[in-house]
PDB file of C-alpha atoms (C1' of nucleotides) in Angstrom:
ATOM      1  CA  MET B1282      13.325  21.970 -16.896  1.00 47.00           C
ATOM      2  CA  ALA B1283      16.406  21.964 -14.735  1.00 47.00           C
ATOM      3  CA  VAL B1284      16.553  19.767 -11.684  1.00 48.00           C
ATOM      4  CA  SER B1285      13.411  20.760  -9.873  1.00 45.00           C
ATOM      5  CA  GLU B1286      10.312  18.783 -10.580  1.00 63.00           C
ATOM      6  CA  GLU B1287      10.109  18.473  -6.803  1.00 76.00           C
ATOM      7  CA  LEU B1288       8.803  22.008  -6.484  1.00 90.00           C
ATOM      8  CA  ASP B1289       5.719  21.199  -8.527  1.00 91.00           C
ATOM      9  CA  SER B1290       3.446  20.845  -5.529  1.00 89.00           C
ATOM     10  CA  LEU B1291       4.747  24.125  -4.143  1.00 92.00           C
ATOM     11  CA  LEU B1292       3.938  25.977  -7.353  1.00 93.00           C
ATOM     12  CA  ALA B1293       0.641  24.184  -7.801  1.00 91.00           C
ATOM     13  CA  GLY B1294      -0.340  25.353  -4.331  1.00 90.00           C
ATOM     14  CA  PHE B1295      -2.474  22.341  -3.613  1.00 84.00           C
ATOM     15  CA  ASP B1296      -1.654  18.906  -2.396  1.00 81.00           C
ATOM     16  CA  GLY B1297      -4.586  16.819  -3.478  1.00 75.00           C
ATOM     17  CA  GLY B1298      -7.427  19.140  -2.560  1.00 73.00           C
ATOM     18  CA  THR B1299      -5.942  20.899   0.467  1.00 78.00           C
ATOM     19  CA  MET B1300      -3.483  23.749   0.702  1.00 80.00           C
ATOM     20  CA  CYS B1301       0.086  22.693   0.086  1.00 87.00           C
ATOM     21  CA  PRO B1302       1.908  22.412   3.462  1.00 91.00           C
ATOM     22  CA  SER B1303       5.288  23.455   2.101  1.00 91.00           C
ATOM     23  CA  ARG B1304       3.819  26.714   0.890  1.00 93.00           C
ATOM     24  CA  LEU B1305       2.595  27.490   4.382  1.00 93.00           C
ATOM     25  CA  VAL B1306       5.987  26.779   5.890  1.00 95.00           C
ATOM     26  CA  LEU B1307       7.670  28.889   3.236  1.00 95.00           C
ATOM     27  CA  GLU B1308       5.305  31.745   4.015  1.00 95.00           C
ATOM     28  CA  HIS B1309       6.179  31.590   7.690  1.00 95.00           C
ATOM     29  CA  VAL B1310       9.886  31.666   6.949  1.00 96.00           C
ATOM     30  CA  THR B1311       9.619  34.427   4.356  1.00 96.00           C
ATOM     31  CA  SER B1312       7.123  36.490   6.308  1.00 95.00           C
ATOM     32  CA  ARG B1313       7.971  40.111   6.904  1.00 94.00           C
ATOM     33  CA  TRP B1314       9.201  39.673  10.475  1.00 96.00           C
ATOM     34  CA  GLY B1315      10.048  35.985  10.265  1.00 96.00           C
ATOM     35  CA  VAL B1316      12.950  36.720   7.944  1.00 96.00           C
ATOM     36  CA  LEU B1317      14.426  39.358  10.231  1.00 96.00           C
ATOM     37  CA  ILE B1318      13.913  37.355  13.401  1.00 97.00           C
ATOM     38  CA  LEU B1319      15.646  34.325  11.917  1.00 97.00           C
ATOM     39  CA  ILE B1320      18.574  36.485  10.856  1.00 97.00           C
ATOM     40  CA  ALA B1321      18.852  38.140  14.251  1.00 96.00           C
ATOM     41  CA  LEU B1322      18.700  34.836  16.110  1.00 97.00           C
ATOM     42  CA  SER B1323      21.352  33.379  13.826  1.00 97.00           C
ATOM     43  CA  GLU B1324      23.758  35.858  15.404  1.00 96.00           C
ATOM     44  CA  ARG B1325      23.101  34.713  18.938  1.00 96.00           C
ATOM     45  CA  SER B1326      20.248  34.075  21.357  1.00 97.00           C
ATOM     46  CA  TYR B1327      18.230  37.073  22.457  1.00 97.00           C
ATOM     47  CA  ARG B1328      15.837  37.984  25.217  1.00 96.00           C
ATOM     48  CA  PHE B1329      12.420  39.295  24.221  1.00 96.00           C
ATOM     49  CA  SER B1330      13.065  43.015  24.518  1.00 94.00           C
ATOM     50  CA  GLU B1331      16.610  42.669  23.280  1.00 95.00           C
ATOM     51  CA  LEU B1332      15.217  41.104  20.148  1.00 95.00           C
ATOM     52  CA  ARG B1333      12.629  43.832  19.882  1.00 95.00           C
ATOM     53  CA  ARG B1334      15.380  46.416  19.879  1.00 94.00           C
ATOM     54  CA  ARG B1335      17.546  44.423  17.479  1.00 94.00           C
ATOM     55  CA  VAL B1336      14.794  44.096  14.891  1.00 95.00           C
ATOM     56  CA  GLY B1337      13.893  47.680  14.185  1.00 92.00           C
ATOM     57  CA  GLY B1338      10.251  48.589  13.712  1.00 92.00           C
ATOM     58  CA  VAL B1339       8.677  45.389  14.968  1.00 94.00           C
ATOM     59  CA  SER B1340       5.761  45.841  17.331  1.00 94.00           C
ATOM     60  CA  GLU B1341       5.537  43.845  20.516  1.00 94.00           C
ATOM     61  CA  LYS B1342       2.491  42.071  19.205  1.00 95.00           C
ATOM     62  CA  MET B1343       4.051  41.007  15.911  1.00 95.00           C
ATOM     63  CA  LEU B1344       7.203  39.897  17.655  1.00 96.00           C
ATOM     64  CA  THR B1345       5.222  37.674  19.996  1.00 96.00           C
ATOM     65  CA  GLN B1346       3.056  36.340  17.220  1.00 96.00           C
ATOM     66  CA  THR B1347       5.901  35.609  14.811  1.00 96.00           C
ATOM     67  CA  LEU B1348       7.998  33.995  17.533  1.00 97.00           C
ATOM     68  CA  GLN B1349       5.083  31.715  18.403  1.00 96.00           C
ATOM     69  CA  THR B1350       4.641  30.680  14.793  1.00 96.00           C
ATOM     70  CA  LEU B1351       8.357  29.992  14.434  1.00 97.00           C
ATOM     71  CA  GLU B1352       8.420  28.120  17.705  1.00 97.00           C
ATOM     72  CA  ARG B1353       5.471  25.970  16.692  1.00 96.00           C
ATOM     73  CA  ASP B1354       7.150  25.154  13.392  1.00 96.00           C
ATOM     74  CA  GLY B1355      10.215  24.026  15.315  1.00 97.00           C
ATOM     75  CA  PHE B1356      12.570  26.798  14.207  1.00 98.00           C
ATOM     76  CA  VAL B1357      12.853  28.659  17.483  1.00 98.00           C
ATOM     77  CA  HIS B1358      13.503  27.416  20.993  1.00 97.00           C
ATOM     78  CA  ARG B1359      11.845  29.329  23.810  1.00 97.00           C
ATOM     79  CA  ASP B1360      13.521  29.114  27.194  1.00 96.00           C
ATOM     80  CA  ALA B1361      11.423  30.727  29.932  1.00 94.00           C
ATOM     81  CA  LYS B1362      13.273  30.894  33.241  1.00 92.00           C
ATOM     82  CA  PRO B1363      10.960  30.858  36.266  1.00 89.00           C
ATOM     83  CA  VAL B1364      12.382  33.953  37.893  1.00 90.00           C
ATOM     84  CA  ILE B1365      11.177  37.381  38.858  1.00 86.00           C
ATOM     85  CA  PRO B1366      11.357  39.525  36.875  1.00 89.00           C
ATOM     86  CA  PRO B1367      10.599  37.079  34.056  1.00 91.00           C
ATOM     87  CA  ARG B1368      13.390  36.196  31.693  1.00 94.00           C
ATOM     88  CA  VAL B1369      12.839  34.431  28.374  1.00 96.00           C
ATOM     89  CA  ASP B1370      15.606  33.540  25.979  1.00 97.00           C
ATOM     90  CA  TYR B1371      14.996  32.784  22.346  1.00 97.00           C
ATOM     91  CA  SER B1372      17.390  30.809  20.196  1.00 98.00           C
ATOM     92  CA  LEU B1373      17.384  28.793  17.007  1.00 98.00           C
ATOM     93  CA  THR B1374      16.916  25.047  16.922  1.00 98.00           C
ATOM     94  CA  ALA B1375      18.988  22.923  14.539  1.00 98.00           C
ATOM     95  CA  LEU B1376      16.124  23.158  12.061  1.00 97.00           C
ATOM     96  CA  GLY B1377      16.004  26.907  12.563  1.00 98.00           C
ATOM     97  CA  GLU B1378      19.710  27.238  11.871  1.00 97.00           C
ATOM     98  CA  GLU B1379      19.258  25.470   8.558  1.00 97.00           C
ATOM     99  CA  ALA B1380      16.450  27.810   7.555  1.00 97.00           C
ATOM    100  CA  ALA B1381      18.243  30.894   8.828  1.00 97.00           C
ATOM    101  CA  GLY B1382      21.310  29.998   6.782  1.00 97.00           C
ATOM    102  CA  ARG B1383      19.307  30.129   3.552  1.00 97.00           C
ATOM    103  CA  VAL B1384      17.469  33.260   4.578  1.00 97.00           C
ATOM    104  CA  ARG B1385      20.726  34.978   5.442  1.00 96.00           C
ATOM    105  CA  GLU B1386      22.165  34.074   2.076  1.00 95.00           C
ATOM    106  CA  LEU B1387      19.214  35.781   0.454  1.00 96.00           C
ATOM    107  CA  ALA B1388      19.485  38.804   2.721  1.00 96.00           C
ATOM    108  CA  ARG B1389      23.211  39.158   2.146  1.00 95.00           C
ATOM    109  CA  TRP B1390      22.688  38.946  -1.582  1.00 96.00           C
ATOM    110  CA  THR B1391      19.950  41.571  -1.386  1.00 96.00           C
ATOM    111  CA  ASP B1392      22.166  43.863   0.602  1.00 94.00           C
ATOM    112  CA  ALA B1393      24.949  43.468  -1.940  1.00 95.00           C
ATOM    113  CA  ARG B1394      22.662  44.140  -4.900  1.00 96.00           C
ATOM    114  CA  VAL B1395      20.561  47.043  -3.656  1.00 95.00           C
ATOM    115  CA  ALA B1396      22.474  49.477  -5.846  1.00 96.00           C
ATOM    116  CA  ALA B1397      21.745  47.451  -8.977  1.00 97.00           C
ATOM    117  CA  VAL B1398      18.064  47.334  -8.065  1.00 97.00           C
ATOM    118  CA  GLU B1399      17.892  51.070  -7.594  1.00 95.00           C
ATOM    119  CA  GLU B1400      19.517  51.657 -10.957  1.00 96.00           C
ATOM    120  CA  ALA B1401      16.964  49.347 -12.540  1.00 96.00           C
ATOM    121  CA  ARG B1402      14.160  51.291 -10.883  1.00 95.00           C
ATOM    122  CA  ALA B1403      15.530  54.583 -12.151  1.00 95.00           C
ATOM    123  CA  ARG B1404      15.663  53.206 -15.694  1.00 94.00           C
ATOM    124  CA  TYR B1405      12.142  51.819 -15.390  1.00 94.00           C
ATOM    125  CA  ASP B1406      10.736  55.082 -14.049  1.00 92.00           C
ATOM    126  CA  THR B1407      12.315  57.333 -16.660  1.00 92.00           C
ATOM    127  CA  ALA B1408      11.274  54.949 -19.433  1.00 90.00           C
ATOM    128  CA  ARG B1409       7.691  55.052 -18.192  1.00 86.00           C
ATOM    129  CA  ARG B1410       7.808  58.835 -17.863  1.00 82.00           C
ATOM    130  CA  GLU B1411       9.006  59.252 -21.431  1.00 81.00           C
ATOM    131  CA  ALA B1412       6.300  56.937 -22.683  1.00 79.00           C
ATOM    132  CA  ALA B1413       3.718  58.991 -20.790  1.00 70.00           C
ATOM    133  CA  THR B1414       4.828  62.349 -22.198  1.00 68.00           C
ATOM    134  CA  ARG B1415       5.003  60.898 -25.698  1.00 65.00           C
ATOM    135  CA  SER B1416       1.436  59.623 -25.557  1.00 62.00           C
ATOM    136  CA  SER B1417       0.149  62.938 -24.180  1.00 56.00           C
ATOM    137  CA  GLN B1418       1.470  64.880 -27.139  1.00 53.00           C
TER     138      GLN B1418
ATOM    139  CA  MET O 797      28.971  37.737  16.190  1.00 47.00           C
ATOM    140  CA  ALA O 798      29.726  35.605  13.158  1.00 48.00           C
ATOM    141  CA  VAL O 799      30.569  37.210   9.855  1.00 48.00           C
ATOM    142  CA  SER O 800      27.617  39.488   9.319  1.00 46.00           C
ATOM    143  CA  GLU O 801      27.906  43.007  10.612  1.00 62.00           C
ATOM    144  CA  GLU O 802      26.824  44.037   7.124  1.00 76.00           C
ATOM    145  CA  LEU O 803      23.207  43.118   7.853  1.00 90.00           C
ATOM    146  CA  ASP O 804      22.989  45.697  10.606  1.00 91.00           C
ATOM    147  CA  SER O 805      21.140  48.260   8.524  1.00 89.00           C
ATOM    148  CA  LEU O 806      18.707  45.576   7.391  1.00 92.00           C
ATOM    149  CA  LEU O 807      17.903  44.594  10.963  1.00 94.00           C
ATOM    150  CA  ALA O 808      17.814  48.187  12.162  1.00 92.00           C
ATOM    151  CA  GLY O 809      15.243  48.920   9.490  1.00 90.00           C
ATOM    152  CA  PHE O 810      16.339  52.471   8.996  1.00 84.00           C
ATOM    153  CA  ASP O 811      19.097  54.011   6.992  1.00 81.00           C
ATOM    154  CA  GLY O 812      19.645  57.380   8.590  1.00 76.00           C
ATOM    155  CA  GLY O 813      16.058  58.495   9.062  1.00 75.00           C
ATOM    156  CA  THR O 814      14.409  56.773   6.085  1.00 79.00           C
ATOM    157  CA  MET O 815      13.291  53.213   5.566  1.00 81.00           C
ATOM    158  CA  CYS O 816      16.141  50.868   4.757  1.00 88.00           C
ATOM    159  CA  PRO O 817      16.160  50.173   0.973  1.00 91.00           C
ATOM    160  CA  SER O 818      17.448  46.627   1.297  1.00 92.00           C
ATOM    161  CA  ARG O 819      14.503  45.726   3.485  1.00 93.00           C
ATOM    162  CA  LEU O 820      12.129  46.884   0.779  1.00 93.00           C
ATOM    163  CA  VAL O 821      13.894  44.821  -1.865  1.00 95.00           C
ATOM    164  CA  LEU O 822      13.909  41.813   0.418  1.00 95.00           C
ATOM    165  CA  GLU O 823      10.182  42.202   0.977  1.00 95.00           C
ATOM    166  CA  HIS O 824       9.539  42.237  -2.745  1.00 95.00           C
ATOM    167  CA  VAL O 825      11.583  39.098  -3.271  1.00 96.00           C
ATOM    168  CA  THR O 826      10.089  37.260  -0.305  1.00 96.00           C
ATOM    169  CA  SER O 827       6.550  38.443  -0.928  1.00 95.00           C
ATOM    170  CA  ARG O 828       3.873  35.798  -1.110  1.00 94.00           C
ATOM    171  CA  TRP O 829       3.694  35.636  -4.910  1.00 95.00           C
ATOM    172  CA  GLY O 830       7.132  37.061  -5.638  1.00 96.00           C
ATOM    173  CA  VAL O 831       8.753  33.899  -4.306  1.00 96.00           C
ATOM    174  CA  LEU O 832       6.642  31.611  -6.459  1.00 96.00           C
ATOM    175  CA  ILE O 833       6.927  33.737  -9.588  1.00 97.00           C
ATOM    176  CA  LEU O 834      10.708  33.821  -9.318  1.00 97.00           C
ATOM    177  CA  ILE O 835      10.793  30.060  -8.928  1.00 97.00           C
ATOM    178  CA  ALA O 836       8.489  29.488 -11.883  1.00 96.00           C
ATOM    179  CA  LEU O 837      10.429  31.844 -14.142  1.00 97.00           C
ATOM    180  CA  SER O 838      13.679  30.161 -13.162  1.00 97.00           C
ATOM    181  CA  GLU O 839      12.384  27.084 -14.999  1.00 96.00           C
ATOM    182  CA  ARG O 840      11.780  28.931 -18.237  1.00 96.00           C
ATOM    183  CA  SER O 841      10.063  31.997 -19.640  1.00 97.00           C
ATOM    184  CA  TYR O 842       6.284  32.084 -19.449  1.00 97.00           C
ATOM    185  CA  ARG O 843       3.451  33.962 -21.047  1.00 96.00           C
ATOM    186  CA  PHE O 844       1.033  35.744 -18.744  1.00 96.00           C
ATOM    187  CA  SER O 845      -1.734  33.153 -18.579  1.00 95.00           C
ATOM    188  CA  GLU O 846       0.738  30.303 -18.689  1.00 95.00           C
ATOM    189  CA  LEU O 847       2.350  31.748 -15.588  1.00 95.00           C
ATOM    190  CA  ARG O 848      -1.039  32.205 -14.003  1.00 94.00           C
ATOM    191  CA  ARG O 849      -1.746  28.509 -14.464  1.00 94.00           C
ATOM    192  CA  ARG O 850       1.737  27.500 -13.313  1.00 94.00           C
ATOM    193  CA  VAL O 851       1.493  29.431 -10.049  1.00 95.00           C
ATOM    194  CA  GLY O 852      -1.588  27.956  -8.452  1.00 92.00           C
ATOM    195  CA  GLY O 853      -3.978  30.272  -6.667  1.00 91.00           C
ATOM    196  CA  VAL O 854      -2.645  33.592  -7.866  1.00 93.00           C
ATOM    197  CA  SER O 855      -5.253  36.076  -9.041  1.00 92.00           C
ATOM    198  CA  GLU O 856      -4.815  38.006 -12.229  1.00 94.00           C
ATOM    199  CA  LYS O 857      -4.480  41.219 -10.283  1.00 94.00           C
ATOM    200  CA  MET O 858      -1.754  39.998  -7.964  1.00 94.00           C
ATOM    201  CA  LEU O 859       0.139  38.406 -10.832  1.00 96.00           C
ATOM    202  CA  THR O 860       0.136  41.702 -12.726  1.00 96.00           C
ATOM    203  CA  GLN O 861       1.032  43.692  -9.650  1.00 96.00           C
ATOM    204  CA  THR O 862       3.854  41.411  -8.522  1.00 96.00           C
ATOM    205  CA  LEU O 863       5.275  41.152 -12.036  1.00 97.00           C
ATOM    206  CA  GLN O 864       5.359  44.941 -12.273  1.00 96.00           C
ATOM    207  CA  THR O 865       7.170  45.237  -8.975  1.00 96.00           C
ATOM    208  CA  LEU O 866       9.694  42.596 -10.000  1.00 96.00           C
ATOM    209  CA  GLU O 867      10.128  44.210 -13.400  1.00 97.00           C
ATOM    210  CA  ARG O 868      10.721  47.620 -11.851  1.00 96.00           C
ATOM    211  CA  ASP O 869      13.304  46.148  -9.492  1.00 96.00           C
ATOM    212  CA  GLY O 870      15.093  44.684 -12.495  1.00 97.00           C
ATOM    213  CA  PHE O 871      14.415  41.016 -11.751  1.00 97.00           C
ATOM    214  CA  VAL O 872      11.981  40.307 -14.548  1.00 98.00           C
ATOM    215  CA  HIS O 873      12.120  41.136 -18.226  1.00 97.00           C
ATOM    216  CA  ARG O 874       8.822  41.868 -19.944  1.00 97.00           C
ATOM    217  CA  ASP O 875       8.681  41.255 -23.678  1.00 97.00           C
ATOM    218  CA  ALA O 876       5.428  42.503 -25.232  1.00 95.00           C
ATOM    219  CA  LYS O 877       5.140  41.503 -28.874  1.00 92.00           C
ATOM    220  CA  PRO O 878       3.020  43.918 -30.936  1.00 90.00           C
ATOM    221  CA  VAL O 879       0.734  41.281 -32.371  1.00 90.00           C
ATOM    222  CA  ILE O 880      -2.927  40.440 -32.278  1.00 86.00           C
ATOM    223  CA  PRO O 881      -3.900  38.728 -30.126  1.00 89.00           C
ATOM    224  CA  PRO O 882      -1.381  40.247 -27.670  1.00 91.00           C
ATOM    225  CA  ARG O 883       1.496  38.098 -26.542  1.00 95.00           C
ATOM    226  CA  VAL O 884       3.710  38.969 -23.589  1.00 96.00           C
ATOM    227  CA  ASP O 885       6.613  36.838 -22.458  1.00 97.00           C
ATOM    228  CA  TYR O 886       8.135  37.119 -19.023  1.00 98.00           C
ATOM    229  CA  SER O 887      11.623  35.948 -18.189  1.00 98.00           C
ATOM    230  CA  LEU O 888      14.306  36.528 -15.589  1.00 98.00           C
ATOM    231  CA  THR O 889      17.093  39.018 -16.018  1.00 98.00           C
ATOM    232  CA  ALA O 890      20.600  38.156 -14.880  1.00 98.00           C
ATOM    233  CA  LEU O 891      19.818  39.882 -11.587  1.00 98.00           C
ATOM    234  CA  GLY O 892      16.599  37.912 -11.339  1.00 98.00           C
ATOM    235  CA  GLU O 893      18.424  34.625 -11.878  1.00 98.00           C
ATOM    236  CA  GLU O 894      20.701  35.422  -8.958  1.00 97.00           C
ATOM    237  CA  ALA O 895      17.756  36.144  -6.694  1.00 97.00           C
ATOM    238  CA  ALA O 896      15.775  33.168  -7.924  1.00 97.00           C
ATOM    239  CA  GLY O 897      18.690  30.873  -7.183  1.00 97.00           C
ATOM    240  CA  ARG O 898      18.643  31.829  -3.504  1.00 97.00           C
ATOM    241  CA  VAL O 899      14.887  31.663  -3.302  1.00 97.00           C
ATOM    242  CA  ARG O 900      14.875  28.234  -4.886  1.00 96.00           C
ATOM    243  CA  GLU O 901      17.429  27.014  -2.383  1.00 95.00           C
ATOM    244  CA  LEU O 902      15.107  28.099   0.392  1.00 96.00           C
ATOM    245  CA  ALA O 903      12.088  26.565  -1.278  1.00 96.00           C
ATOM    246  CA  ARG O 904      13.848  23.265  -1.898  1.00 95.00           C
ATOM    247  CA  TRP O 905      14.987  23.154   1.689  1.00 96.00           C
ATOM    248  CA  THR O 906      11.462  23.878   2.878  1.00 95.00           C
ATOM    249  CA  ASP O 907      10.058  21.148   0.695  1.00 94.00           C
ATOM    250  CA  ALA O 908      12.604  18.691   2.069  1.00 95.00           C
ATOM    251  CA  ARG O 909      11.901  19.623   5.701  1.00 96.00           C
ATOM    252  CA  VAL O 910       8.118  19.867   5.756  1.00 95.00           C
ATOM    253  CA  ALA O 911       7.853  16.557   7.576  1.00 96.00           C
ATOM    254  CA  ALA O 912      10.149  17.759  10.357  1.00 97.00           C
ATOM    255  CA  VAL O 913       8.113  20.922  10.722  1.00 96.00           C
ATOM    256  CA  GLU O 914       4.872  18.996  10.990  1.00 95.00           C
ATOM    257  CA  GLU O 915       6.346  16.778  13.672  1.00 96.00           C
ATOM    258  CA  ALA O 916       7.442  19.869  15.575  1.00 96.00           C
ATOM    259  CA  ARG O 917       3.934  21.280  15.321  1.00 95.00           C
ATOM    260  CA  ALA O 918       2.411  18.076  16.622  1.00 94.00           C
ATOM    261  CA  ARG O 919       4.775  18.131  19.620  1.00 94.00           C
ATOM    262  CA  TYR O 920       4.009  21.797  20.252  1.00 94.00           C
ATOM    263  CA  ASP O 921       0.258  21.305  20.074  1.00 92.00           C
ATOM    264  CA  THR O 922       0.119  18.279  22.368  1.00 91.00           C
ATOM    265  CA  ALA O 923       2.418  19.994  24.847  1.00 89.00           C
ATOM    266  CA  ARG O 924       0.150  23.027  24.922  1.00 85.00           C
ATOM    267  CA  ARG O 925      -2.943  20.847  25.238  1.00 81.00           C
ATOM    268  CA  GLU O 926      -1.493  19.007  28.227  1.00 79.00           C
ATOM    269  CA  ALA O 927      -0.552  22.277  29.852  1.00 76.00           C
ATOM    270  CA  ALA O 928      -4.118  23.513  29.345  1.00 68.00           C
ATOM    271  CA  THR O 929      -5.809  20.450  30.871  1.00 66.00           C
ATOM    272  CA  ARG O 930      -3.397  20.542  33.791  1.00 62.00           C
ATOM    273  CA  SER O 931      -4.197  24.155  34.614  1.00 60.00           C
ATOM    274  CA  SER O 932      -7.956  23.553  34.355  1.00 55.00           C
ATOM    275  CA  GLN O 933      -7.876  20.863  37.049  1.00 51.00           C
TER     276      GLN O 933
ATOM    277  C1'  DC F 469      -4.935  37.482 -24.701  1.00 74.67           C
ATOM    278  C1'  DA F 470      -3.159  40.685 -21.537  1.00 74.67           C
ATOM    279  C1'  DG F 471      -4.133  43.664 -18.944  1.00 74.67           C
ATOM    280  C1'  DC F 472      -6.548  48.096 -16.189  1.00 74.67           C
ATOM    281  C1'  DA F 473     -10.226  50.117 -13.131  1.00 74.67           C
ATOM    282  C1'  DT F 474     -13.327  49.574  -9.480  1.00 74.67           C
ATOM    283  C1'  DC F 475     -15.533  47.847  -5.555  1.00 74.67           C
ATOM    284  C1'  DC F 476     -15.214  45.627  -1.353  1.00 74.67           C
ATOM    285  C1'  DG F 477     -14.302  42.166   2.412  1.00 74.67           C
ATOM    286  C1'  DT F 478     -10.946  40.138   5.423  1.00 74.67           C
ATOM    287  C1'  DG F 479      -7.258  40.069   8.429  1.00 74.67           C
ATOM    288  C1'  DG F 480      -2.577  41.856   9.104  1.00 74.67           C
ATOM    289  C1'  DC F 481      -0.788  44.922  11.919  1.00 74.67           C
ATOM    290  C1'  DG F 482      -0.227  48.852  15.185  1.00 74.67           C
ATOM    291  C1'  DA F 483      -1.755  51.193  19.508  1.00 74.67           C
ATOM    292  C1'  DT F 484      -3.356  50.847  23.939  1.00 74.67           C
ATOM    293  C1'  DA F 485      -4.472  48.881  28.327  1.00 74.67           C
ATOM    294  C1'  DC F 486      -4.005  45.203  31.566  1.00 74.67           C
ATOM    295  C1'  DT F 487      -1.743  40.794  34.075  1.00 74.67           C
ATOM    296  C1'  DG F 488       1.671  37.543  36.476  1.00 74.67           C
TER     297       DG F 488
ATOM    298  C1'  DC T 793       9.999  42.006  32.034  1.00 74.67           C
ATOM    299  C1'  DA T 794       7.295  39.363  29.061  1.00 74.67           C
ATOM    300  C1'  DG T 795       3.701  38.794  27.672  1.00 74.67           C
ATOM    301  C1'  DT T 796      -2.168  38.606  26.848  1.00 74.67           C
ATOM    302  C1'  DA T 797      -6.472  40.947  25.410  1.00 74.67           C
ATOM    303  C1'  DT T 798      -9.019  44.213  22.875  1.00 74.67           C
ATOM    304  C1'  DC T 799     -10.038  47.736  19.522  1.00 74.67           C
ATOM    305  C1'  DG T 800      -9.694  49.715  15.095  1.00 74.67           C
ATOM    306  C1'  DC T 801      -7.643  51.041  10.698  1.00 74.67           C
ATOM    307  C1'  DC T 802      -6.311  50.372   6.165  1.00 74.67           C
ATOM    308  C1'  DA T 803      -3.940  47.858   2.847  1.00 74.67           C
ATOM    309  C1'  DC T 804      -3.520  43.456   0.822  1.00 74.67           C
ATOM    310  C1'  DG T 805      -5.696  40.897  -2.103  1.00 74.67           C
ATOM    311  C1'  DG T 806     -10.007  38.573  -4.449  1.00 74.67           C
ATOM    312  C1'  DA T 807     -14.097  39.223  -7.671  1.00 74.67           C
ATOM    313  C1'  DT T 808     -16.096  41.468 -11.347  1.00 74.67           C
ATOM    314  C1'  DG T 809     -16.458  44.215 -15.497  1.00 74.67           C
ATOM    315  C1'  DC T 810     -14.270  46.828 -19.366  1.00 74.67           C
ATOM    316  C1'  DT T 811     -10.565  47.877 -23.117  1.00 74.67           C
ATOM    317  C1'  DG T 812      -7.059  47.458 -27.072  1.00 74.67           C
TER     318       DG T 812
END
DNA sequence: CAGCATCCGTGGCGATACTG
DNA sequence: CAGTATCGCCACGGATGCTG
């Protein structure tokens, strides 16, 4: 229904025998650290360790790895200045800004709705608990 | 900068000692199968095996697991009819529709931009290859 | 049909050590 | 400082078999 027959290949997961490319891209963008890195870089450009501090809990390895994936996909621009000590600035490309905009929308919505989600969880948990005690009687 | 100091706790990852709740919710919504399930259910309601066919590549286990997470978070409504053979319909709640809307936006954008991403990858790969041959000379 | 339980492999991810 | 390289765990997720 609706207006979205164009997402068929994404949902199908295959594009004539091989893995659907758009699903791969979507997984990069929605990956655990990809989301947070895109949001951080949509604020401003960051140096490597700045970014590591900004995105709480990310390991050095995952930061490197995710940045490389995002750079390869054309979302992130890596500017390595040939100085000592090394200095590398990361920023979003035009493509990255477009993606980050959507991701931020989702993140902002999530942030706004956390309370509603936690209420739903409480209802779910008590409902399950009551069902459990009832069946054990 | 910009308009988004409200995402600070999300980026920090911690909310006064414990894991930030909004990050958990975001991870559920952006999880590998969560994204695709939300998109599918935004078309219409689906029965379990219907949904399994609609979302290509998802195993029965992951479909069950992801649906339970989304149901607990209040995104998905589970309607189990007491009939034989069993029939269970899944649909989005109002909260789920809101989330799915954002996710769909991202997915549609991704679908539209796959070509640009693949061009970026080609540029990245050839650039790296040239750098490699140059350093091996 | 719609699950749940179990086993089990892969790789995501963190921790550590080393380099330019 | 900004990485690369290596090791190792365990959790995500697939395959199989069983139940109401």
